[in-house]
XYZ file of C-alpha atoms in Angstrom:
442
model
C 40.193 89.298 -106.609
C 36.897 90.808 -105.197
C 37.211 93.611 -102.788
C 33.810 94.340 -102.506
C 30.417 94.103 -99.945
C 32.471 93.374 -96.545
C 29.743 93.628 -94.295
C 30.736 95.357 -91.026
C 28.309 94.407 -87.916
C 24.960 94.566 -89.613
C 22.276 94.869 -86.489
C 18.707 95.045 -86.298
C 16.473 96.891 -84.203
C 13.002 94.835 -83.979
C 9.707 95.949 -84.417
C 6.538 94.434 -82.612
C 4.652 91.373 -83.195
C 1.818 92.905 -85.065
C 0.084 92.588 -88.469
C -0.427 96.269 -89.111
C 2.463 98.376 -88.365
C -0.099 101.211 -87.352
C -2.058 99.544 -85.025
C 0.200 100.148 -81.406
C 2.198 103.615 -83.002
C 3.072 104.544 -79.325
C 5.596 101.325 -78.815
C 7.874 102.050 -81.844
C 10.603 104.657 -82.579
C 12.489 105.130 -85.653
C 16.495 105.337 -85.370
C 18.432 107.291 -87.680
C 19.141 104.640 -90.265
C 15.209 104.171 -90.253
C 15.378 100.894 -88.029
C 12.700 100.446 -85.445
C 13.054 100.551 -81.489
C 10.262 98.741 -80.285
C 8.909 97.143 -76.810
C 7.933 93.403 -77.972
C 5.202 91.811 -75.748
C 5.328 88.518 -74.639
C 4.213 85.802 -76.965
C 2.874 82.377 -75.037
C 5.485 80.437 -76.796
C 8.788 81.215 -78.457
C 11.544 79.384 -80.374
C 13.883 77.489 -77.834
C 17.421 79.553 -77.259
C 19.673 77.848 -79.866
C 17.072 76.864 -82.337
C 18.127 78.206 -85.667
C 15.030 79.917 -87.003
C 15.636 79.928 -90.735
C 14.134 77.521 -93.299
C 16.120 75.197 -95.563
C 14.829 77.053 -98.680
C 14.358 81.255 -99.049
C 10.953 82.672 -98.304
C 11.765 85.483 -101.103
C 14.227 85.883 -104.099
C 14.822 88.162 -106.581
C 14.812 87.719 -110.626
C 17.504 89.743 -111.642
C 20.910 88.652 -112.929
C 23.315 90.872 -110.672
C 26.419 91.303 -108.962
C 25.583 92.067 -105.651
C 28.333 94.180 -103.998
C 26.165 94.846 -100.648
C 22.466 94.891 -99.119
C 20.850 97.228 -96.409
C 17.701 97.195 -94.746
C 16.072 100.446 -93.885
C 13.028 102.713 -94.029
C 13.384 104.607 -97.307
C 9.719 105.790 -97.562
C 8.388 106.505 -94.016
C 5.931 103.961 -93.762
C 7.579 102.336 -90.785
C 8.494 99.063 -92.594
C 12.047 97.852 -93.566
C 13.075 98.416 -97.263
C 15.614 96.459 -99.080
C 18.779 98.576 -100.857
C 20.981 96.526 -103.357
C 24.738 97.520 -104.346
C 26.046 96.257 -107.533
C 29.549 95.956 -109.102
C 31.483 95.793 -112.052
C 33.366 93.162 -113.487
C 34.893 90.841 -116.563
C 32.544 87.916 -115.686
C 31.330 85.866 -118.413
C 28.721 85.948 -119.875
C 28.884 89.635 -119.197
C 26.546 91.264 -116.174
C 24.783 94.310 -118.258
C 23.570 96.313 -115.330
C 25.582 98.005 -112.410
C 22.649 100.295 -111.272
C 22.008 100.076 -107.576
C 18.287 99.050 -106.480
C 15.512 99.453 -103.996
C 12.754 96.810 -103.435
C 10.497 98.282 -101.165
C 8.063 97.108 -98.580
C 4.552 96.765 -98.910
C 2.316 95.347 -96.578
C 5.083 93.328 -94.553
C 6.639 91.823 -97.977
C 8.798 93.206 -100.532
C 7.994 93.901 -104.046
C 8.624 91.509 -106.660
C 10.598 93.961 -108.960
C 12.604 97.070 -107.333
C 10.474 100.042 -107.997
C 13.875 102.287 -107.884
C 17.040 102.164 -109.560
C 19.867 104.766 -109.275
C 20.529 106.779 -112.402
C 24.211 106.317 -112.944
C 25.822 102.714 -113.335
C 29.089 102.115 -111.205
C 31.264 99.848 -109.402
C 29.750 100.133 -105.896
C 30.974 98.077 -103.002
C 28.607 98.561 -99.873
C 25.448 100.327 -99.028
C 23.744 101.761 -96.240
C 20.250 103.753 -95.503
C 20.270 106.899 -92.442
C 19.550 110.316 -92.213
C 22.236 112.067 -93.383
C 21.157 115.561 -93.892
C 18.957 115.676 -90.323
C 15.599 116.301 -92.071
C 14.284 113.573 -90.616
C 14.050 111.865 -93.940
C 16.184 108.384 -95.045
C 18.925 108.730 -97.653
C 20.908 105.698 -99.516
C 24.983 105.898 -99.001
C 27.010 103.708 -101.226
C 30.723 103.445 -101.142
C 32.198 103.282 -104.853
C 35.580 102.421 -106.065
C 36.517 99.877 -108.639
C 39.295 100.369 -110.986
C 37.763 103.957 -112.561
C 37.658 105.327 -108.647
C 34.034 105.948 -108.686
C 33.280 108.066 -106.050
C 31.118 107.627 -102.474
C 27.674 109.111 -103.475
C 24.405 109.955 -101.153
C 21.010 109.568 -102.726
C 18.874 112.140 -100.502
C 15.554 111.196 -99.675
C 12.541 114.087 -99.890
C 8.699 114.219 -99.613
C 9.035 113.278 -103.327
C 10.959 109.449 -102.662
C 14.418 108.691 -102.876
C 16.304 110.573 -105.769
C 17.639 108.674 -108.355
C 20.628 111.022 -108.928
C 23.376 111.333 -106.179
C 22.963 114.590 -104.420
C 26.542 114.266 -103.104
C 29.958 112.810 -104.175
C 33.454 112.362 -103.008
C 36.245 114.230 -104.102
C 38.733 111.276 -103.462
C 40.825 109.240 -105.467
C 40.132 105.736 -103.731
C 38.593 102.757 -104.005
C 36.577 102.294 -101.090
C 35.415 98.635 -100.289
C 33.928 98.998 -97.004
C 32.026 101.798 -94.661
C 30.542 102.846 -91.553
C 28.202 105.188 -90.605
C 28.853 106.650 -87.032
C 29.164 109.622 -85.115
C 32.506 110.150 -84.505
C 32.507 113.867 -83.137
C 29.805 113.580 -80.806
C 27.997 116.458 -82.865
C 24.549 114.625 -83.271
C 24.924 113.188 -86.901
C 26.272 110.424 -88.706
C 30.138 110.745 -90.189
C 31.318 108.428 -92.883
C 34.642 106.494 -92.907
C 35.981 104.114 -95.414
C 38.062 101.310 -95.902
C 39.979 101.844 -98.896
C 42.089 100.009 -101.377
C 44.112 101.216 -104.613
C 43.351 100.228 -108.196
C 46.131 97.857 -109.018
C 49.950 97.082 -108.715
C 51.110 100.766 -109.283
C 48.868 102.110 -106.856
C 47.873 99.293 -104.187
C 47.376 101.310 -101.138
C 45.153 103.936 -99.425
C 44.237 104.773 -95.832
C 41.034 104.863 -94.055
C 39.470 107.916 -94.359
C 36.863 110.281 -92.450
C 33.992 112.349 -94.233
C 32.734 114.733 -91.385
C 29.398 115.733 -91.686
C 28.368 119.204 -90.633
C 24.879 118.663 -89.967
C 23.700 118.648 -93.355
C 25.525 116.422 -94.990
C 29.290 115.343 -95.371
C 32.162 116.893 -96.574
C 33.467 116.149 -100.207
C 37.107 115.423 -98.992
C 38.281 113.570 -95.906
C 39.496 115.623 -92.869
C 41.364 112.463 -90.937
C 42.976 109.641 -92.715
C 44.976 106.696 -90.843
C 48.651 106.915 -91.236
C 49.111 103.590 -92.713
C 48.049 103.012 -96.514
C 46.741 99.512 -96.619
C 44.489 97.157 -98.815
C 41.926 97.197 -96.006
C 38.711 95.406 -96.583
C 35.876 96.395 -93.993
C 35.596 98.784 -90.836
C 33.195 98.264 -88.173
C 32.543 101.117 -85.369
C 31.777 100.533 -81.508
C 33.040 101.878 -78.463
C 36.280 99.329 -77.556
C 37.885 101.452 -75.129
C 34.751 102.130 -72.675
C 35.047 106.089 -72.815
C 31.468 106.502 -74.451
C 33.108 107.295 -78.159
C 32.611 104.931 -81.120
C 36.509 103.626 -82.153
C 37.122 101.842 -85.315
C 38.282 98.116 -86.282
C 39.564 97.460 -89.726
C 40.051 94.173 -91.313
C 43.096 94.343 -93.995
C 44.444 92.211 -96.666
C 47.530 90.141 -96.857
C 50.634 91.815 -96.203
C 48.814 94.305 -93.153
C 47.717 93.675 -89.726
C 43.553 94.107 -88.968
C 43.594 96.559 -86.087
C 41.894 98.972 -83.613
C 41.766 102.625 -83.880
C 40.852 104.703 -80.663
C 38.563 107.600 -80.714
C 39.182 110.638 -78.853
C 35.702 112.071 -79.149
C 36.528 114.477 -81.998
C 38.708 112.174 -84.575
C 40.324 108.410 -84.577
C 43.887 108.359 -83.692
C 46.016 108.021 -86.857
C 47.665 104.561 -85.483
C 45.709 102.074 -83.936
C 46.157 101.177 -80.325
C 45.714 97.510 -81.091
C 46.799 94.878 -83.926
C 46.394 91.414 -84.671
C 49.834 90.816 -84.946
C 49.209 88.561 -87.964
C 49.707 89.686 -91.474
C 47.991 86.684 -93.137
C 44.967 88.801 -94.341
C 41.685 89.280 -92.956
C 38.139 89.715 -94.977
C 34.757 90.964 -92.942
C 35.068 92.582 -89.330
C 32.185 92.866 -86.501
C 32.295 94.665 -83.243
C 29.836 93.481 -80.069
C 29.256 92.408 -76.807
C 29.465 88.536 -77.387
C 30.010 87.384 -74.241
C 28.081 89.658 -72.122
C 30.652 91.274 -70.059
C 29.784 95.021 -70.847
C 32.816 95.399 -73.013
C 32.572 95.426 -76.820
C 34.822 92.604 -78.704
C 35.945 92.024 -82.246
C 35.215 89.593 -84.664
C 37.362 88.809 -87.712
C 37.015 86.862 -90.524
C 40.629 84.885 -90.638
C 41.633 81.481 -91.865
C 38.801 80.492 -89.104
C 36.114 83.282 -88.234
C 37.896 84.401 -85.087
C 36.575 86.493 -81.919
C 39.188 88.708 -80.113
C 37.856 89.035 -76.204
C 37.791 92.447 -75.058
C 39.980 92.122 -71.233
C 39.110 95.972 -70.901
C 42.321 97.489 -70.474
C 42.548 98.170 -73.879
C 43.593 94.450 -75.177
C 41.795 91.523 -77.065
C 42.854 88.207 -77.021
C 41.406 85.261 -78.803
C 39.077 83.340 -77.223
C 36.804 81.638 -80.035
C 37.276 79.994 -83.464
C 34.330 78.556 -85.656
C 35.362 74.775 -86.228
C 35.044 75.758 -90.272
C 37.844 76.035 -92.455
C 36.058 75.974 -95.174
C 34.967 79.525 -95.577
C 36.558 81.860 -98.193
C 35.344 85.020 -96.002
C 33.616 87.549 -97.881
C 31.864 89.133 -94.839
C 29.658 88.945 -91.376
C 26.903 90.346 -90.150
C 25.909 90.239 -86.293
C 22.148 90.075 -84.877
C 20.008 88.442 -82.138
C 18.386 86.088 -84.340
C 16.806 83.536 -81.488
C 15.501 86.315 -79.016
C 17.988 85.406 -76.466
C 19.719 88.915 -76.153
C 23.166 87.737 -77.120
C 24.525 88.687 -80.455
C 24.520 85.769 -82.720
C 26.840 85.912 -86.622
C 26.652 85.089 -90.071
C 28.904 84.513 -92.504
C 29.220 84.268 -96.287
C 31.729 82.384 -98.227
C 32.808 83.878 -102.055
C 33.861 81.133 -103.705
C 31.023 78.539 -102.768
C 28.111 81.077 -102.067
C 27.505 79.609 -98.958
C 26.202 81.362 -95.976
C 26.540 79.786 -92.252
C 24.968 80.815 -88.989
C 26.513 80.505 -85.361
C 24.516 80.818 -82.421
C 25.163 82.044 -79.100
C 24.979 80.257 -76.031
C 25.139 81.656 -72.919
C 27.765 84.237 -73.696
C 29.587 81.757 -76.027
C 29.134 81.128 -79.723
C 28.761 77.551 -81.012
C 31.854 76.491 -82.960
C 29.593 74.359 -85.343
C 26.990 76.187 -87.607
C 23.590 75.826 -86.393
C 22.539 76.625 -90.057
C 23.494 76.871 -93.669
C 22.710 77.648 -97.015
C 24.045 76.678 -100.047
C 23.489 79.600 -102.626
C 23.916 79.647 -106.339
C 26.995 81.595 -107.848
C 29.594 83.876 -105.383
C 28.234 84.723 -102.058
C 28.877 88.617 -101.302
C 26.825 90.273 -99.008
C 24.643 89.616 -95.812
C 22.290 91.968 -94.374
C 19.594 91.658 -91.257
C 16.275 93.192 -90.850
C 12.538 92.924 -90.165
C 10.193 92.370 -93.370
C 7.012 91.082 -91.976
C 7.347 93.268 -89.280
C 7.422 90.526 -86.582
C 9.908 92.360 -84.724
C 12.252 89.193 -85.267
C 15.563 89.648 -87.856
C 15.019 88.396 -91.368
C 18.101 87.429 -93.650
C 18.827 88.806 -96.889
C 21.958 87.200 -99.032
C 23.398 88.739 -101.936
C 25.161 87.087 -104.959
C 26.507 87.415 -108.092
C 24.217 85.160 -110.232
C 20.209 84.849 -110.672
C 18.684 84.963 -108.456
C 21.268 87.570 -107.133
C 19.002 88.347 -103.443
C 17.255 85.726 -101.167
C 15.818 86.609 -97.843
C 14.801 84.003 -94.919
C 11.938 85.205 -92.783
C 12.455 84.356 -89.034
C 10.517 81.831 -87.730
C 10.781 82.382 -84.153
C 8.486 84.434 -82.125
C 9.176 87.316 -80.040
C 10.229 87.248 -76.122
C 8.945 89.643 -73.665
C 11.973 92.576 -73.592
C 12.841 95.613 -74.920
C 14.674 95.580 -78.166
C 17.268 98.639 -78.278
C 18.740 100.598 -81.137
C 21.955 98.476 -80.747
C 19.612 95.434 -82.271
C 20.540 93.359 -78.863
C 17.988 92.823 -76.036
C 18.388 93.559 -72.454
C 18.791 89.596 -71.252
C 20.268 88.528 -67.660
C 21.649 92.026 -67.089
C 23.148 91.856 -70.298
C 23.103 94.797 -72.909
C 24.691 94.164 -76.467
C 26.811 96.892 -78.245
C 27.604 96.695 -81.859
C 28.404 98.974 -85.002
C 25.206 101.282 -85.919
C 26.415 102.133 -89.374
C 26.557 100.204 -92.434
C 24.500 97.370 -92.682
C 27.252 97.144 -93.913
């Protein structure tokens, strides 16, 4: 079974509604992962809250036959526009897939190029990809979680004035199959650390703990200096402040036989054991953290038998308060963003076996149980990411598949509202602010 491309709380920071990214430079700030924080000016008309802003057919698609493991948006060439990184995985599919490079489709003038102009020199089994400034030089780097049966190492391709390197400049030295990751500042020192969700490579070696690869300001350590007490088969990990102390905590989706759980961070490292778990060992895939109900506390979304939201009670507990009215999903991952500009987090989820995507919209702090939009793709559904391709300040949606085309993009058809878009991807609306995992587009 594929254990890849489990997206954790992929979120977007918007850009102004401009035809030229450079015509109003003072309104734009770029975050560490290359996304843009902007003030969006009022539009005379905008899509009504609750309307799905995506068309029935993609606005862009690639031509490569790939098995996509992960997708991430971010500015990799410093032009202020979101590029799209694509990670791929190996399998024994027939007919066989011939390429396992990782790729970047650069954004040229508000549109993705038709063919990727960057690819990794190596071919490996990737699971997830993220874009961030890892080494603190002001340039975005490409972080790839890897594994597979050969335990391919996690890698970083560093950005430079000459462009993104095609050879990995950092590799982990830990025998594990990383199936998910998040980038977050665990210890509050101003740089992003790497947390991986992991598994083993077969029945003789099935389990691994969570790992933390700490950043010393110039990059990640080659070996983890923290791990969870439990070794398990994990699927994905998200970071967010779950206990209200200002430090990013971890939520982890785990496979059958293990309870998905949350780990508190004391400001230096997560606790080795969870402070909360679901109480179920049925097996989950996909996790996200965001303030879904607008009460100021971060909640946990899990891909269970049905997509389920666990609300934060503000005292260290979480209780299921919402489920999607959809029993058809073979969950592969979730992504979160405010897609309709009402200041509330909406949810996309992708089904592996049918290759279908569903979008659930939030209304007044409650997610609709029925999807407002869906798309039936060709091939297995493997990855999701939100980003701003056309520079209008609204989240566009990229979807990855195993097949051809292997990536499609839906442009957001809404118009921006007058509010400030923060780095976590959600606007301030009616006194609410959103909180979400800043790492992994997971």
